[in-house]
Tab-separated table of C-alpha atoms in Angstrom:
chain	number	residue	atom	x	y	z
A	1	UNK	CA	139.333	-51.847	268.575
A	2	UNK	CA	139.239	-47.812	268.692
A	3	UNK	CA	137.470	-46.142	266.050
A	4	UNK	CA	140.138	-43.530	265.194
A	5	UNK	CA	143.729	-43.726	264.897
A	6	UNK	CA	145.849	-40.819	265.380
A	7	UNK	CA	148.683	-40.256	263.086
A	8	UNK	CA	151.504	-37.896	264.201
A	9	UNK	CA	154.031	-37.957	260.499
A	10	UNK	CA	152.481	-35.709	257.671
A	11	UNK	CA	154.194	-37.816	254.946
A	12	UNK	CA	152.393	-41.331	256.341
A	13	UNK	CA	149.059	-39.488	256.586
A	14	UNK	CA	149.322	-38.198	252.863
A	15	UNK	CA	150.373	-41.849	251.802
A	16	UNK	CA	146.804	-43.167	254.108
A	17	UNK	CA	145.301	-40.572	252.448
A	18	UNK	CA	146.132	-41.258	249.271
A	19	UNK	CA	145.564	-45.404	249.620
A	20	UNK	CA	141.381	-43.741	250.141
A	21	UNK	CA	141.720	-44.120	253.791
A	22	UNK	CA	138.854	-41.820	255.243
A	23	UNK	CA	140.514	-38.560	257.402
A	24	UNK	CA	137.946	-37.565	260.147
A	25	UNK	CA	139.852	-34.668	261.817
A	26	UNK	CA	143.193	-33.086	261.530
A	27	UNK	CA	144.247	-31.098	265.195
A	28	UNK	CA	146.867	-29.422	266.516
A	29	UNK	CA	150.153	-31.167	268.247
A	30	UNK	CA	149.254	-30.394	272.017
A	31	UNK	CA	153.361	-30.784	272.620
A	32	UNK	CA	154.296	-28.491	268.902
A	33	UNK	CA	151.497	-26.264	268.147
A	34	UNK	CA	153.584	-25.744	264.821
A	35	UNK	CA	152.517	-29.476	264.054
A	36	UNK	CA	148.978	-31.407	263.462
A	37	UNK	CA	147.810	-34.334	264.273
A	38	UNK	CA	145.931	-36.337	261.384
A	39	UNK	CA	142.760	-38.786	262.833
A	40	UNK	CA	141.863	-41.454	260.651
A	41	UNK	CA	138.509	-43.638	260.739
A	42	UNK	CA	140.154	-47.479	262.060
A	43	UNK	CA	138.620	-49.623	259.796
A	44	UNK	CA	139.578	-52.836	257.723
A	45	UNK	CA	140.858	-50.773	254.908
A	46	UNK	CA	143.029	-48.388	256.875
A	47	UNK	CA	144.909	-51.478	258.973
A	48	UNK	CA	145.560	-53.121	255.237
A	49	UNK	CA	146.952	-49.718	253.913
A	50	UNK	CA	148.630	-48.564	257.909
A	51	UNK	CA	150.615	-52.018	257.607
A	52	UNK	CA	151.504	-51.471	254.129
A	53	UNK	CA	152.929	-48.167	254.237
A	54	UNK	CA	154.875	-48.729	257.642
A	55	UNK	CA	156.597	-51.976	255.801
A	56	UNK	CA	157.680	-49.225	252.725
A	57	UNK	CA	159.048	-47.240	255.089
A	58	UNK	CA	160.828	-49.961	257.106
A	59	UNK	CA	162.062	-51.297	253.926
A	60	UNK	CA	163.285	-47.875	252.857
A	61	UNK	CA	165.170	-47.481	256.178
A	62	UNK	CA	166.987	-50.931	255.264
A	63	UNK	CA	167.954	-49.369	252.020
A	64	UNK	CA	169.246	-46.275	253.307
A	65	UNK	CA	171.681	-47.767	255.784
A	66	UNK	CA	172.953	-50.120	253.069
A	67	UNK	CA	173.810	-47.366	250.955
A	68	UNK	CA	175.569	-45.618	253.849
A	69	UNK	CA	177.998	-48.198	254.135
């Protein structure tokens, strides 16, 4: 298991970082220089909190394309 996870969407790293997931670095997007890249410590309580948010979102998506219809 790596110790850092890089996370590419500002919204999800907010949400991380608000759920007390530790931040170790933020960089710039090597491809958009107008964008960062957020790198999160891997640990137990960021894989709870990673899977949690990603099944909000998912779930949001779901919502979204119901509405649509």
């Amino acid at each position: 298991k790596k110790d850092a996870k890089l996370i590419f969407n500002a919204g999800t790293a907010r949400a991380l970082l608000k759920a007390g997931c530790t931040i170790i670095d933020v960089k710039p997007d090597r491809e958009n220089k107008d964008k960062s890249v957020f790198v999160f410590k891997n640990d137990d309580h960021f894989q709870v909190e990673f899977e949690r948010i990603n099944k909000e979102i998912a779930e949001a998506k779901i919502e979204q394309a119901k509405e649509a219809q």
